[in-house]
Amino acid sequence: MPVPEELDELMKMDVDFSTHFENLTPGKQRNIIYAISKFKSSDLRIRTAVVMAEHLKANSGKLDFKMLAQAKKKK
């Protein structure tokens, strides 16, 4: 699955997020890529990528799907 442009740019700008993303298992990386790329609107892809980045940084690189779902609802 190709990495969305918005996610790629965010990883270039945010080294901490990029490091946490690279340390995830390939399955979790695909999950994040899919969650971002499913939106047709670039604006929604950007917002989702930012929420994912904030979540990974706040949880020391650990992906907690329940917390992530709550964070997405708040944005």
mmCIF file of C-alpha atoms in Angstrom:
data_model
loop_
_atom_site.group_PDB
_atom_site.id
_atom_site.type_symbol
_atom_site.label_atom_id
_atom_site.label_comp_id
_atom_site.label_asym_id
_atom_site.label_seq_id
_atom_site.Cartn_x
_atom_site.Cartn_y
_atom_site.Cartn_z
ATOM 1 C CA MET A 1 0.000 0.000 0.000
ATOM 2 C CA PRO A 2 1.535 3.342 -0.999
ATOM 3 C CA VAL A 3 2.173 5.914 1.736
ATOM 4 C CA PRO A 4 -0.138 8.941 1.348
ATOM 5 C CA GLU A 5 1.662 12.169 0.465
ATOM 6 C CA GLU A 6 0.325 13.859 3.614
ATOM 7 C CA LEU A 7 1.775 11.157 5.858
ATOM 8 C CA ASP A 8 5.089 11.233 4.033
ATOM 9 C CA GLU A 9 5.386 15.016 4.452
ATOM 10 C CA LEU A 10 4.465 14.827 8.139
ATOM 11 C CA MET A 11 7.146 12.189 8.739
ATOM 12 C CA LYS A 12 9.725 14.410 7.021
ATOM 13 C CA MET A 13 8.751 17.358 9.234
ATOM 14 C CA ASP A 14 8.383 15.444 12.531
ATOM 15 C CA VAL A 15 11.388 13.237 13.306
ATOM 16 C CA ASP A 16 9.887 11.908 16.563
ATOM 17 C CA PHE A 17 6.767 10.701 14.773
ATOM 18 C CA SER A 18 8.844 9.198 11.981
ATOM 19 C CA THR A 19 10.951 7.267 14.492
ATOM 20 C CA HIS A 20 7.891 5.942 16.329
ATOM 21 C CA PHE A 21 6.249 4.984 13.023
ATOM 22 C CA GLU A 22 9.335 3.105 11.827
ATOM 23 C CA ASN A 23 9.468 1.149 15.110
ATOM 24 C CA LEU A 24 5.906 -0.158 14.677
ATOM 25 C CA THR A 25 5.292 -3.598 13.236
ATOM 26 C CA PRO A 26 4.566 -3.681 9.496
ATOM 27 C CA GLY A 27 0.929 -4.538 10.244
ATOM 28 C CA LYS A 28 0.451 -1.501 12.469
ATOM 29 C CA GLN A 29 2.182 0.682 9.891
ATOM 30 C CA ARG A 30 -0.265 -0.582 7.249
ATOM 31 C CA ASN A 31 -3.140 0.094 9.619
ATOM 32 C CA ILE A 32 -2.072 3.731 10.002
ATOM 33 C CA ILE A 33 -1.484 4.109 6.260
ATOM 34 C CA TYR A 34 -4.940 2.690 5.528
ATOM 35 C CA ALA A 35 -6.625 4.869 8.166
ATOM 36 C CA ILE A 36 -5.153 7.956 6.503
ATOM 37 C CA SER A 37 -5.480 6.979 2.850
ATOM 38 C CA LYS A 38 -9.162 5.978 3.038
ATOM 39 C CA PHE A 39 -10.214 9.640 2.987
ATOM 40 C CA LYS A 40 -10.649 11.333 -0.378
ATOM 41 C CA SER A 41 -10.185 14.812 1.047
ATOM 42 C CA SER A 42 -6.596 15.919 1.513
ATOM 43 C CA ASP A 43 -7.697 18.010 4.492
ATOM 44 C CA LEU A 44 -9.096 14.948 6.267
ATOM 45 C CA ARG A 45 -5.949 12.953 5.494
ATOM 46 C CA ILE A 46 -3.822 15.730 7.017
ATOM 47 C CA ARG A 47 -5.980 15.926 10.152
ATOM 48 C CA THR A 48 -5.932 12.150 10.586
ATOM 49 C CA ALA A 49 -2.152 12.015 10.114
ATOM 50 C CA VAL A 50 -1.671 14.735 12.741
ATOM 51 C CA VAL A 51 -3.925 12.878 15.214
ATOM 52 C CA MET A 52 -1.945 9.677 14.609
ATOM 53 C CA ALA A 53 1.360 11.511 15.103
ATOM 54 C CA GLU A 54 0.202 13.141 18.340
ATOM 55 C CA HIS A 55 -1.090 9.797 19.613
ATOM 56 C CA LEU A 56 2.170 7.941 18.944
ATOM 57 C CA LYS A 57 4.282 10.694 20.508
ATOM 58 C CA ALA A 58 2.035 10.941 23.579
ATOM 59 C CA ASN A 59 2.159 7.156 24.123
ATOM 60 C CA SER A 60 5.881 6.642 23.555
ATOM 61 C CA GLY A 61 5.322 4.970 20.202
ATOM 62 C CA LYS A 62 2.641 2.560 21.361
ATOM 63 C CA LEU A 63 -0.554 2.272 19.370
ATOM 64 C CA ASP A 64 -3.675 2.025 21.545
ATOM 65 C CA PHE A 65 -6.683 1.734 19.238
ATOM 66 C CA LYS A 66 -9.269 2.694 21.888
ATOM 67 C CA MET A 67 -7.391 5.859 22.822
ATOM 68 C CA LEU A 68 -6.801 6.620 19.156
ATOM 69 C CA ALA A 69 -10.517 6.324 18.360
ATOM 70 C CA GLN A 70 -11.300 8.774 21.172
ATOM 71 C CA ALA A 71 -8.635 11.187 19.939
ATOM 72 C CA LYS A 72 -10.078 11.083 16.408
ATOM 73 C CA LYS A 73 -13.553 11.903 17.719
ATOM 74 C CA LYS A 74 -12.239 14.983 19.547
ATOM 75 C CA LYS A 75 -10.653 16.448 16.397
#
